[in-house]
Short mmCIF file of C-alpha atoms and ligand atoms in Angstrom, two decimals:
data_model
loop_
_atom_site.label_atom_id
_atom_site.label_comp_id
_atom_site.label_asym_id
_atom_site.label_seq_id
_atom_site.Cartn_x
_atom_site.Cartn_y
_atom_site.Cartn_z
CA MET A 25 -25.84 -16.92 -31.64
CA ASP A 26 -22.81 -18.10 -29.48
CA GLU A 27 -23.69 -18.08 -25.94
CA LYS A 28 -20.52 -18.80 -24.42
CA PHE A 29 -17.42 -17.13 -27.06
CA ILE A 30 -16.12 -15.55 -23.71
CA GLU A 31 -15.77 -17.93 -21.11
CA ILE A 32 -14.32 -17.83 -17.54
CA LYS A 33 -13.99 -20.93 -15.01
CA GLN A 34 -13.28 -20.87 -11.22
CA LEU A 35 -11.27 -17.64 -12.03
CA TYR A 36 -9.33 -16.72 -8.68
CA LYS A 37 -7.13 -14.03 -8.16
CA THR A 38 -5.26 -12.63 -4.16
CA PHE A 39 -2.89 -9.40 -4.75
CA HIS A 40 0.20 -10.19 -1.86
CA THR A 41 1.37 -6.82 -0.66
CA LYS A 42 3.83 -6.81 2.30
CA LYS A 43 0.86 -6.04 4.79
CA GLN A 44 -2.18 -7.93 3.96
CA THR A 45 -2.90 -10.67 1.15
CA ILE A 46 -6.08 -9.85 -0.42
CA GLU A 47 -7.94 -12.89 -2.33
CA VAL A 48 -10.05 -10.47 -5.38
CA LEU A 49 -11.46 -12.68 -7.42
CA LYS A 50 -12.95 -16.06 -5.16
CA GLY A 51 -14.31 -18.37 -8.45
CA ILE A 52 -14.94 -16.11 -11.10
CA ASP A 53 -17.71 -17.95 -13.45
CA LEU A 54 -18.97 -16.69 -16.30
CA SER A 55 -20.02 -16.50 -19.55
CA VAL A 56 -20.83 -13.98 -22.64
CA GLY A 57 -22.35 -14.54 -26.26
CA LYS A 58 -20.90 -13.27 -29.01
CA GLY A 59 -21.88 -9.87 -30.10
CA ASP A 60 -23.33 -9.01 -26.71
CA ILE A 61 -22.99 -6.22 -24.44
CA PHE A 62 -22.07 -7.25 -21.03
CA GLY A 63 -22.87 -4.91 -17.81
CA ILE A 64 -21.17 -6.16 -14.58
CA VAL A 65 -22.25 -3.79 -11.44
CA GLY A 66 -20.39 -3.61 -7.95
CA PHE A 67 -19.08 -1.55 -5.18
CA SER A 68 -15.87 0.27 -5.09
CA GLY A 69 -13.22 -2.62 -4.34
CA ALA A 70 -15.61 -5.79 -5.43
CA GLY A 71 -12.92 -6.68 -8.58
CA LYS A 72 -14.47 -5.73 -11.40
CA SER A 73 -11.09 -3.44 -12.28
CA THR A 74 -9.43 -6.87 -11.27
CA LEU A 75 -11.41 -9.00 -13.55
CA VAL A 76 -12.07 -7.52 -16.45
CA ARG A 77 -8.21 -7.00 -16.28
CA CYS A 78 -7.82 -10.61 -15.92
CA ILE A 79 -9.46 -10.83 -19.58
CA ASN A 80 -6.38 -9.69 -21.29
CA ARG A 81 -3.90 -10.46 -18.59
CA LEU A 82 -2.72 -7.30 -17.26
CA GLU A 83 -3.51 -8.76 -14.19
CA GLU A 84 -1.74 -12.52 -14.34
CA PRO A 85 -5.01 -15.00 -12.40
CA ASP A 86 -3.41 -17.58 -9.50
CA SER A 87 -5.93 -20.27 -11.30
CA GLY A 88 -9.60 -21.06 -13.66
CA THR A 89 -9.16 -20.74 -17.34
CA ILE A 90 -10.11 -17.89 -19.51
CA ARG A 91 -11.55 -18.20 -23.26
CA ILE A 92 -12.35 -16.32 -25.88
CA GLY A 93 -13.64 -18.10 -28.69
CA GLU A 94 -11.06 -20.75 -29.58
CA ARG A 95 -8.53 -19.11 -28.12
CA GLU A 96 -7.51 -20.23 -24.43
CA ILE A 97 -6.22 -16.88 -23.14
CA THR A 98 -4.75 -19.08 -20.01
CA ALA A 99 -2.58 -20.96 -21.62
CA LEU A 100 -0.75 -18.89 -24.57
CA GLY A 101 3.35 -17.76 -24.03
CA ARG A 102 3.94 -14.25 -24.22
CA ALA A 103 4.24 -13.56 -28.12
CA GLN A 104 1.50 -15.00 -28.49
CA LEU A 105 -0.53 -13.24 -25.90
CA ASN A 106 1.04 -9.85 -27.38
CA GLU A 107 -1.11 -10.85 -30.34
CA GLN A 108 -4.48 -11.83 -28.99
CA ARG A 109 -3.70 -8.58 -26.98
CA ARG A 110 -4.07 -7.32 -30.51
CA LYS A 111 -7.38 -8.45 -30.73
CA ILE A 112 -8.43 -6.97 -27.32
CA GLY A 113 -9.72 -3.77 -27.64
CA MET A 114 -9.96 -1.94 -23.51
CA ILE A 115 -11.24 1.78 -22.99
CA PHE A 116 -10.35 3.12 -19.36
CA GLN A 117 -12.31 5.97 -17.61
CA GLN A 118 -8.35 8.23 -17.25
CA PHE A 119 -8.19 7.62 -21.08
CA ASN A 120 -4.88 6.63 -20.89
CA LEU A 121 -4.50 8.72 -24.45
CA PHE A 122 -0.20 9.14 -25.10
CA ASP A 123 -0.05 12.98 -25.21
CA SER A 124 3.03 13.14 -27.13
CA MET A 125 0.89 12.04 -29.99
CA THR A 126 -1.81 13.54 -32.30
CA VAL A 127 -5.14 11.50 -32.57
CA ALA A 128 -4.54 10.16 -35.74
CA LYS A 129 -0.80 8.72 -34.33
CA ASN A 130 -2.68 7.24 -31.03
CA ILE A 131 -5.64 5.68 -33.25
CA ALA A 132 -2.41 4.31 -35.73
CA TYR A 133 -0.59 2.85 -32.71
CA PRO A 134 -2.12 -0.53 -32.24
CA LEU A 135 -2.07 -0.58 -36.01
CA LYS A 136 2.01 -0.58 -36.82
CA MET A 137 2.28 -3.41 -33.79
CA ALA A 138 0.13 -5.55 -36.16
CA GLY A 139 2.30 -4.39 -38.99
CA LEU A 140 -0.42 -2.57 -41.46
CA SER A 141 1.33 -0.61 -43.96
CA ALA A 142 1.01 3.02 -44.13
CA GLY A 143 -1.17 3.44 -46.87
CA GLU A 144 -3.20 1.29 -44.67
CA ALA A 145 -2.98 2.39 -41.48
CA GLY A 146 -4.10 6.06 -42.89
CA ARG A 147 -7.43 4.61 -44.16
CA ARG A 148 -7.99 3.00 -41.30
CA VAL A 149 -7.60 5.92 -38.48
CA ASP A 150 -9.73 8.21 -41.25
CA GLU A 151 -12.69 4.86 -41.39
CA MET A 152 -11.89 4.86 -37.37
CA LEU A 153 -12.21 9.14 -37.26
CA SER A 154 -15.37 8.99 -38.98
CA LEU A 155 -16.82 6.29 -37.24
CA VAL A 156 -16.41 8.14 -33.67
CA GLY A 157 -16.76 11.77 -35.50
CA LEU A 158 -13.88 13.07 -34.87
CA THR A 159 -12.41 13.39 -38.52
CA GLN A 160 -12.15 17.02 -37.44
CA LYS A 161 -9.87 16.15 -34.62
CA LYS A 162 -6.91 14.17 -36.97
CA ASP A 163 -4.10 16.69 -35.87
CA ALA A 164 -5.44 17.81 -32.67
CA TYR A 165 -3.45 16.10 -29.40
CA PRO A 166 -5.29 14.87 -27.17
CA GLY A 167 -4.54 17.92 -24.53
CA GLU A 168 -7.21 20.17 -26.66
CA LEU A 169 -9.80 17.69 -26.29
CA SER A 170 -12.52 17.71 -24.21
CA GLY A 171 -13.02 14.59 -22.08
CA GLY A 172 -16.35 12.52 -24.70
CA GLN A 173 -13.40 13.86 -27.70
CA LYS A 174 -10.83 12.09 -25.27
CA GLN A 175 -13.01 8.71 -24.88
CA ARG A 176 -14.02 8.79 -28.19
CA VAL A 177 -10.39 8.63 -29.58
CA GLY A 178 -9.96 6.30 -26.78
CA ILE A 179 -12.37 4.18 -28.05
CA ALA A 180 -11.25 4.39 -32.20
CA ARG A 181 -7.30 3.25 -30.77
CA ALA A 182 -9.65 -0.10 -28.94
CA LEU A 183 -11.21 -0.56 -32.28
CA ALA A 184 -8.85 0.16 -34.30
CA ASN A 185 -7.45 -3.66 -35.39
CA ARG A 186 -10.87 -4.65 -35.47
CA PRO A 187 -10.79 -6.69 -32.40
CA ASP A 188 -13.59 -9.15 -32.11
CA VAL A 189 -14.21 -7.84 -28.16
CA LEU A 190 -13.91 -3.91 -26.42
CA LEU A 191 -13.23 -4.40 -23.17
CA SER A 192 -14.71 -0.93 -20.81
CA ASP A 193 -13.91 -0.58 -17.17
CA GLU A 194 -15.84 2.73 -15.76
CA ALA A 195 -15.24 4.18 -19.34
CA THR A 196 -17.95 7.04 -18.97
CA SER A 197 -17.56 7.28 -15.16
CA ALA A 198 -15.40 10.54 -15.76
CA LEU A 199 -17.79 12.39 -18.45
CA ASP A 200 -21.03 14.64 -17.39
CA PRO A 201 -23.90 13.04 -17.55
CA GLN A 202 -24.44 14.08 -21.21
CA THR A 203 -21.08 13.10 -23.06
CA THR A 204 -22.18 9.22 -20.61
CA LEU A 205 -24.85 9.27 -22.92
CA SER A 206 -23.40 9.89 -26.58
CA VAL A 207 -20.31 8.03 -25.70
CA LEU A 208 -22.84 5.11 -24.42
CA ASP A 209 -25.22 5.44 -27.64
CA LEU A 210 -21.60 4.75 -29.85
CA LEU A 211 -20.41 1.40 -27.84
CA LYS A 212 -24.32 0.94 -28.44
CA GLU A 213 -23.30 1.09 -32.83
CA ILE A 214 -20.30 -0.15 -32.63
CA ASN A 215 -21.56 -3.05 -31.28
CA GLN A 216 -24.61 -3.63 -33.91
CA LYS A 217 -22.57 -2.57 -36.37
CA LEU A 218 -19.44 -4.72 -36.04
CA GLY A 219 -21.14 -7.07 -34.29
CA LEU A 220 -18.60 -6.22 -31.24
CA THR A 221 -18.60 -8.10 -27.77
CA ILE A 222 -18.26 -5.81 -25.01
CA ILE A 223 -17.15 -6.28 -21.22
CA LEU A 224 -18.64 -3.25 -19.84
CA ILE A 225 -17.70 -2.51 -16.05
CA THR A 226 -19.27 0.20 -14.11
CA HIS A 227 -21.51 1.18 -10.97
CA GLU A 228 -23.96 3.00 -12.13
CA LEU A 229 -26.61 1.12 -12.86
CA GLU A 230 -28.80 3.15 -15.55
CA VAL A 231 -25.08 2.81 -17.47
CA ILE A 232 -26.26 -1.44 -17.94
CA ARG A 233 -29.65 -0.87 -18.34
CA TYR A 234 -29.18 1.71 -21.08
CA THR A 235 -26.58 0.11 -22.74
CA CYS A 236 -26.68 -4.26 -21.82
CA ARG A 237 -28.31 -6.72 -22.27
CA ARG A 238 -27.15 -9.28 -20.23
CA MET A 239 -25.68 -8.23 -16.70
CA ALA A 240 -23.78 -9.87 -13.91
CA VAL A 241 -24.00 -8.50 -10.12
CA MET A 242 -20.46 -8.62 -8.74
CA GLU A 243 -19.21 -8.36 -4.91
CA ASP A 244 -16.17 -9.40 -2.58
CA GLY A 245 -14.77 -11.42 -5.40
CA LYS A 246 -18.09 -13.28 -6.00
CA LEU A 247 -20.87 -13.51 -9.05
CA LEU A 248 -23.76 -13.24 -7.24
CA GLU A 249 -26.21 -13.26 -9.80
CA GLN A 250 -25.83 -13.37 -13.88
CA GLY A 251 -28.60 -13.38 -16.13
CA LEU A 252 -31.19 -10.87 -18.39
CA VAL A 253 -31.18 -6.86 -17.50
CA LYS A 254 -34.56 -7.07 -17.73
CA ASP A 255 -34.94 -9.72 -15.31
CA ILE A 256 -32.71 -8.56 -12.83
CA PHE A 257 -34.09 -5.61 -12.29
CA GLN A 258 -37.81 -6.42 -12.52
CA ASN A 259 -36.92 -9.15 -9.67
CA PRO A 260 -32.91 -9.53 -8.32
CA ARG A 261 -33.01 -12.12 -5.74
CA CYS A 262 -29.32 -10.86 -4.19
CA GLY A 263 -29.11 -8.28 -1.71
CA THR A 264 -26.89 -6.45 -3.93
CA ALA A 265 -28.54 -6.31 -6.72
CA LYS A 266 -31.71 -5.48 -4.56
CA ASN A 267 -29.92 -2.74 -2.88
CA PHE A 268 -28.20 -0.99 -5.84
CA ILE A 269 -31.75 -1.28 -8.03
CA GLY A 270 -33.13 -0.02 -5.11
CA VAL A 271 -30.92 2.60 -4.77
CA TYR A 272 -32.17 3.45 -8.65
CA ASN A 273 -35.01 3.54 -8.07
CA LYS A 274 -35.08 5.59 -4.79
CA PHE A 275 -33.27 8.38 -7.16
CA ARG A 276 -35.52 7.92 -10.43
CA SER A 277 -38.45 8.35 -7.77
CA ASP A 278 -36.93 11.46 -6.83
CA TYR A 279 -37.50 12.87 -10.02
CA GLY A 280 -41.01 10.64 -10.23
CA GLU A 281 -40.91 8.39 -12.61
CA GLU A 282 -40.64 5.12 -10.73
CA ALA A 283 -38.36 2.24 -12.84
CA LYS A 284 -40.56 -0.20 -14.62
CA MET B 7 44.67 44.10 -11.72
CA SER B 8 44.00 43.01 -7.94
CA LEU B 9 41.81 44.23 -5.55
CA TYR B 10 44.23 44.66 -3.19
CA LYS B 11 44.98 47.14 -5.00
CA TYR B 12 42.29 48.71 -7.01
CA SER B 13 38.74 49.31 -6.22
CA PHE B 14 36.48 47.04 -7.53
CA TRP B 15 35.02 49.33 -10.38
CA GLU B 16 38.04 49.61 -11.45
CA VAL B 17 38.77 46.12 -11.30
CA LEU B 18 35.36 44.94 -12.84
CA ARG B 19 36.87 47.89 -15.94
CA ASN B 20 39.68 45.89 -16.49
CA SER B 21 38.18 42.83 -16.85
CA PHE B 22 36.29 43.62 -20.54
CA THR B 23 39.42 44.76 -21.68
CA ALA B 24 40.92 43.04 -25.04
CA GLU B 25 43.67 41.95 -22.99
CA VAL B 26 41.71 39.72 -20.40
CA TRP B 27 39.49 38.50 -23.40
CA GLY B 28 42.60 36.96 -25.03
CA GLN B 29 43.44 34.75 -22.19
CA VAL B 30 39.63 34.28 -21.45
CA LEU B 31 38.49 33.24 -24.91
CA PRO B 32 40.69 30.43 -25.67
CA ALA B 33 40.01 28.46 -22.60
CA ILE B 34 36.44 29.19 -23.70
CA GLY B 35 37.07 27.00 -26.42
CA GLU B 36 38.51 24.41 -24.45
CA THR B 37 35.98 24.73 -21.23
CA MET B 38 33.34 24.14 -24.14
CA TYR B 39 35.05 21.00 -25.76
CA MET B 40 34.98 19.26 -22.13
CA VAL B 41 31.26 20.77 -21.72
CA GLY B 42 30.01 19.59 -25.51
CA VAL B 43 31.81 15.64 -25.26
CA SER B 44 31.08 15.33 -21.39
CA SER B 45 27.28 16.20 -22.14
CA LEU B 46 27.17 13.44 -25.16
CA PHE B 47 28.74 10.57 -23.15
CA VAL B 48 26.19 11.76 -19.84
CA LEU B 49 23.25 11.77 -22.44
CA VAL B 50 23.73 8.87 -23.96
CA PHE B 51 24.61 6.88 -21.12
CA GLY B 52 22.51 8.52 -18.63
CA LEU B 53 19.54 7.98 -20.38
CA LEU B 54 20.80 3.97 -20.95
CA LEU B 55 20.95 3.22 -17.15
CA GLY B 56 18.26 5.61 -16.33
CA LEU B 57 15.85 3.37 -18.51
CA VAL B 58 17.02 0.30 -16.87
CA LEU B 59 16.75 1.02 -13.60
CA VAL B 60 13.05 1.67 -14.69
CA MET B 61 12.82 -1.26 -16.42
CA THR B 62 14.24 -3.89 -14.02
CA GLY B 63 12.53 -1.74 -10.91
CA LYS B 64 9.78 -3.25 -8.53
CA GLU B 65 7.33 -1.45 -10.74
CA GLY B 66 9.02 -2.06 -13.65
CA LEU B 67 8.12 -3.35 -17.28
CA ALA B 68 10.89 -6.42 -16.83
CA PRO B 69 10.95 -6.68 -12.66
CA CYS B 70 15.05 -7.37 -12.17
CA LYS B 71 16.14 -7.75 -8.51
CA ALA B 72 19.36 -8.63 -9.42
CA VAL B 73 20.12 -5.84 -11.96
CA HIS B 74 18.01 -3.39 -10.54
CA THR B 75 20.49 -3.61 -6.89
CA VAL B 76 23.97 -3.69 -8.12
CA LEU B 77 22.81 -1.02 -10.39
CA SER B 78 21.82 1.19 -7.87
CA ALA B 79 24.31 0.66 -5.06
CA VAL B 80 27.20 1.11 -8.00
CA ILE B 81 25.04 4.35 -8.87
CA ASN B 82 25.31 5.06 -4.83
CA CYS B 83 29.15 4.39 -4.07
CA PHE B 84 29.09 7.34 -7.10
CA ARG B 85 27.02 9.80 -6.33
CA SER B 86 28.34 9.64 -2.98
CA LEU B 87 31.53 10.54 -3.48
CA PRO B 88 32.23 14.55 -3.37
CA GLN B 89 32.90 15.93 -6.63
CA VAL B 90 36.82 16.20 -5.90
CA ILE B 91 37.07 13.01 -4.93
CA ILE B 92 36.03 11.44 -8.20
CA ILE B 93 38.27 13.86 -10.11
CA ILE B 94 41.10 12.79 -7.74
CA VAL B 95 40.27 8.68 -7.88
CA MET B 96 39.55 8.62 -11.89
CA LEU B 97 43.61 10.62 -12.38
CA PRO B 98 45.00 6.95 -12.56
CA VAL B 99 42.01 5.60 -14.54
CA ALA B 100 42.70 9.01 -17.11
CA ARG B 101 45.95 7.99 -17.46
CA ALA B 102 45.13 4.53 -18.19
CA LEU B 103 42.31 4.98 -20.85
CA VAL B 104 44.03 8.41 -22.64
CA GLY B 105 47.82 7.93 -22.27
CA LYS B 106 47.57 11.22 -19.37
CA SER B 107 46.43 12.47 -16.60
CA TYR B 108 46.17 16.00 -17.32
CA GLY B 109 44.46 17.82 -19.84
CA SER B 110 40.31 18.02 -21.66
CA ASN B 111 40.63 14.51 -22.38
CA ALA B 112 41.27 13.39 -19.02
CA CYS B 113 38.42 16.08 -17.33
CA ILE B 114 36.08 14.11 -19.16
CA ILE B 115 36.69 10.65 -17.87
CA SER B 116 36.17 12.57 -14.40
CA LEU B 117 33.09 14.43 -15.48
CA VAL B 118 31.21 11.03 -17.32
CA ALA B 119 32.04 9.05 -14.01
CA SER B 120 30.69 12.09 -11.97
CA CYS B 121 27.36 13.19 -13.95
CA VAL B 122 26.18 9.63 -15.57
CA PRO B 123 24.90 8.73 -12.46
CA LEU B 124 23.87 12.11 -11.55
CA PHE B 125 22.05 12.00 -14.53
CA ALA B 126 20.70 8.40 -14.97
CA ARG B 127 18.80 9.03 -11.30
CA LEU B 128 17.02 12.28 -13.34
CA VAL B 129 15.68 10.16 -16.18
CA GLU B 130 15.22 7.05 -13.42
CA SER B 131 12.44 9.93 -11.96
CA SER B 132 11.54 11.39 -14.62
CA LEU B 133 9.64 8.12 -16.15
CA LEU B 134 8.48 6.82 -12.76
CA GLU B 135 6.40 10.12 -12.29
CA LEU B 136 4.50 8.92 -15.20
CA ASP B 137 0.83 8.10 -15.40
CA LYS B 138 0.88 3.81 -15.10
CA GLY B 139 -2.18 3.77 -17.38
CA LYS B 140 -0.81 4.99 -20.42
CA ILE B 141 1.58 2.08 -19.77
CA GLU B 142 -1.00 -0.48 -19.33
CA ALA B 143 -2.75 1.33 -22.40
CA ALA B 144 0.29 0.40 -24.51
CA ARG B 145 0.92 -2.99 -22.81
CA ALA B 146 -3.16 -3.75 -23.40
CA MET B 147 -2.78 -3.58 -27.29
CA GLY B 148 -0.22 -6.15 -27.97
CA SER B 149 2.88 -3.98 -27.19
CA GLY B 150 6.29 -5.47 -26.18
CA ASN B 151 8.35 -3.82 -23.84
CA LEU B 152 10.89 -2.58 -26.50
CA ARG B 153 8.59 -1.05 -28.15
CA ILE B 154 7.25 0.76 -24.88
CA LEU B 155 9.97 1.39 -23.49
CA PHE B 156 10.78 3.50 -26.59
CA THR B 157 7.47 5.11 -28.40
CA ILE B 158 5.64 5.95 -25.10
CA MET B 159 7.80 5.71 -21.72
CA VAL B 160 10.94 8.34 -23.28
CA PRO B 161 8.16 10.61 -25.98
CA GLU B 162 6.00 10.65 -23.00
CA THR B 163 8.25 12.41 -20.58
CA LEU B 164 10.36 14.80 -23.06
CA PRO B 165 9.88 18.08 -21.94
CA SER B 166 10.98 16.67 -18.32
CA LEU B 167 14.02 14.50 -19.61
CA VAL B 168 15.08 17.65 -21.03
CA ARG B 169 14.98 19.75 -17.87
CA ALA B 170 17.12 16.44 -16.45
CA PHE B 171 19.25 17.13 -18.70
CA THR B 172 19.64 20.42 -18.84
CA ASN B 173 19.98 20.60 -14.79
CA ALA B 174 23.35 17.57 -15.51
CA VAL B 175 24.89 20.04 -17.82
CA VAL B 176 24.94 22.29 -15.63
CA ILE B 177 26.65 20.90 -13.32
CA VAL B 178 29.27 19.28 -15.79
CA ILE B 179 29.73 23.10 -15.90
CA SER B 180 30.40 23.41 -12.24
CA MET B 181 32.36 20.83 -12.53
CA THR B 182 34.76 21.35 -15.15
CA ALA B 183 35.55 24.77 -13.41
CA LEU B 184 36.35 22.67 -10.47
CA ALA B 185 38.70 19.91 -13.02
CA GLY B 186 40.73 22.78 -13.80
CA SER B 187 42.88 23.34 -10.79
CA PHE B 188 43.30 19.63 -11.33
CA GLY B 189 45.30 20.74 -14.69
CA ALA B 190 42.34 20.12 -17.13
CA GLY B 191 42.30 23.64 -18.10
CA GLY B 192 39.81 26.04 -19.63
CA ILE B 193 38.03 28.25 -17.59
CA GLY B 194 38.55 26.90 -13.84
CA TYR B 195 42.36 26.45 -14.82
CA ILE B 196 42.60 30.18 -15.48
CA ALA B 197 40.34 31.13 -12.66
CA VAL B 198 42.79 29.05 -10.17
CA THR B 199 46.04 29.80 -11.11
CA TYR B 200 45.28 33.77 -12.22
CA GLY B 201 42.77 34.94 -9.97
CA TYR B 202 43.85 33.01 -6.27
CA THR B 203 47.49 32.47 -7.59
CA ARG B 204 48.58 35.63 -8.78
CA PHE B 205 45.83 37.95 -7.52
CA GLN B 206 44.45 38.63 -11.20
CA HIS B 207 40.81 39.58 -9.92
CA ASP B 208 40.35 41.26 -13.73
CA LEU B 209 40.46 37.39 -14.70
CA LEU B 210 39.19 35.75 -12.34
CA PHE B 211 35.93 38.00 -12.62
CA ALA B 212 35.72 37.74 -16.69
CA THR B 213 35.75 33.58 -15.78
CA ILE B 214 32.87 34.34 -13.69
CA ILE B 215 31.18 36.17 -15.78
CA VAL B 216 31.43 33.71 -19.01
CA LEU B 217 30.42 31.11 -16.78
CA ILE B 218 27.03 32.62 -15.40
CA VAL B 219 26.21 33.78 -18.81
CA ILE B 220 27.03 30.07 -20.15
CA VAL B 221 24.94 28.45 -17.87
CA GLN B 222 21.97 30.91 -17.47
CA ALA B 223 22.32 30.53 -21.88
CA VAL B 224 22.25 26.82 -21.49
CA GLN B 225 19.13 26.64 -18.92
CA MET B 226 17.28 29.08 -20.88
CA ALA B 227 17.72 26.67 -23.85
CA GLY B 228 16.39 23.91 -22.03
CA ASP B 229 13.48 25.72 -21.01
CA THR B 230 12.71 26.73 -23.78
CA VAL B 231 13.15 23.42 -25.50
CA SER B 232 10.83 21.61 -22.46
CA LYS B 233 8.42 24.80 -23.01
CA ILE B 234 7.75 23.80 -26.75
CA ILE B 235 7.12 20.77 -26.62
CA LEU B 236 4.21 21.34 -23.91
CA LYS B 237 3.02 23.84 -26.04
CA ARG B 238 2.99 21.94 -29.06
CA ARG B 239 1.25 19.27 -26.98
CA HIS B 240 -0.89 21.35 -25.73
CA LEU B 241 -0.41 20.62 -21.41
CA ILE B 242 0.52 24.33 -21.04
N1 LIG C 316 -2.22 -3.98 -7.39
C1 LIG C 316 -2.43 -4.54 -6.59
N2 LIG C 316 -2.21 -5.21 -5.29
C2 LIG C 316 -2.75 -5.02 -4.51
N3 LIG C 316 -3.80 -4.71 -3.98
C3 LIG C 316 -4.93 -4.55 -5.52
C4 LIG C 316 -4.19 -4.89 -6.83
N4 LIG C 316 -5.23 -3.97 -7.65
C5 LIG C 316 -6.01 -4.08 -7.38
N5 LIG C 316 -5.77 -4.22 -5.06
C6 LIG C 316 -7.23 -4.51 -4.59
O1 LIG C 316 -8.21 -5.35 -5.19
C7 LIG C 316 -9.16 -4.54 -4.72
C8 LIG C 316 -10.98 -5.07 -5.50
O2 LIG C 316 -10.17 -3.90 -6.59
P1 LIG C 316 -10.32 -3.42 -7.73
O3 LIG C 316 -10.05 -2.32 -8.42
O4 LIG C 316 -10.54 -4.57 -8.65
O5 LIG C 316 -12.21 -2.88 -7.92
P2 LIG C 316 -13.21 -2.74 -8.47
O6 LIG C 316 -14.92 -3.39 -8.37
O7 LIG C 316 -12.53 -2.69 -10.01
O8 LIG C 316 -13.70 -1.17 -7.60
P3 LIG C 316 -14.06 0.04 -8.34
O9 LIG C 316 -15.08 0.42 -8.30
O10 LIG C 316 -13.15 1.19 -7.04
O11 LIG C 316 -12.46 0.56 -9.53
C9 LIG C 316 -9.59 -3.46 -4.19
O12 LIG C 316 -9.39 -4.14 -2.61
C10 LIG C 316 -7.65 -3.27 -4.07
O13 LIG C 316 -7.69 -2.42 -3.17
MG1 LIG C 317 -12.24 -0.19 -11.11
#
């Protein structure tokens, strides 16, 4: 496995507002293996969203480099960047589906830009719909779907153009536990089926424990710790990780089952 | 028939006679022509300017302070003038463009000058209400700015844009009536000449009824279209 499929080096980002400047990323170094599911956990405001949004440059980093495979993301021009973005899927907490389009049209949206013929796009849409188990809802509008179904459409849309990477920013945070589980199962399934590399951001540790192989703990713009999920759970070194895992264990022990 | 000689009910009854409508009907045609053509211009140019405003704004897809500031200032200038003054100001412009400063076509120019800036602002506020996340999702999929504008921003806000346009058309109608007193013809002309100058209040009543019916119809049409779209998308 290519252990450095995605490599982020010395990433800095500062936001300037009228009142203040906030340094949100303070020298992030991170590498993610090909086909891995990588979790990033941290408290609200740690900079997690900003970090993933830098990966497809929805946010422009001030300095540092991001590489995916052979391509230096931070060096791409406008047109190349748009082309590259078609190979990076993204799913969101609020789903961000287009209400004016049916499920099928939502999923076909990235395909149109990639220049697929109508016939081929149609086949791809059907393939995606069966992958996420929503074939019945093909002609429904997002307004008719439940949260879990919406996120499945979001995943289908993000995967339609066969990206190498999927970015997930709190994709399950607006869902109930059972739906969360089914969406996470879906992510695991496509990770295995398609060999997709997934970066998953969350503030819920159980999501990471359930889904990810490797993880990083983020706090105040820095990555305090990264490694295998099982190692960090067994032996958290930084205070934030200890804190997170302590809370996590407390919750579980209150239900009578101590985390191993 | 004047209200000074006859009772309200007598005048009202007379306002439905064939004699009165013989004069009012042709005026309706003229008014419809002015409203129709003006609304078309308002739709096209108002939408265009509104889109430019949003695109070039600070949070827009292609921020450009110079364009935004200048456009915004020009729009504000037109918006700060009352309709009467815009009509007067546009008279010489109309003469230069269509050869005379009275008549339907001259009136259309004033209507456009007054209502395009208004509709541009309405378009702007409709588009600004769009959830940023949707635009973000489109950007993340590698969509270019123009494509986002026409495949996401406009379709997603369509129900709200329809309502905005409905409001603009209602204002165009009321302004057409006003322009009537400046020689534009149509319903407004009838109301001013017969209703005001010659005390023929039956004619005045007839014009009031026509205006109410037209505005009601436009408003209902706009509301219905907007509702149909929302229903189809299962948003209501
Ligand atoms: N566009 C922006 N302008 C100014 N400040 C911003 C902007 N985006 C984010 N920030 C600030 O950057 C910090 C980190 O934000 P970010 O959204 O990356 O955190 P997060 O870890 O994703 O938090 P959460 O778990 O709440 O989503 C916050 O303090 C936030 O206020
Ligand atoms: Mg976030």
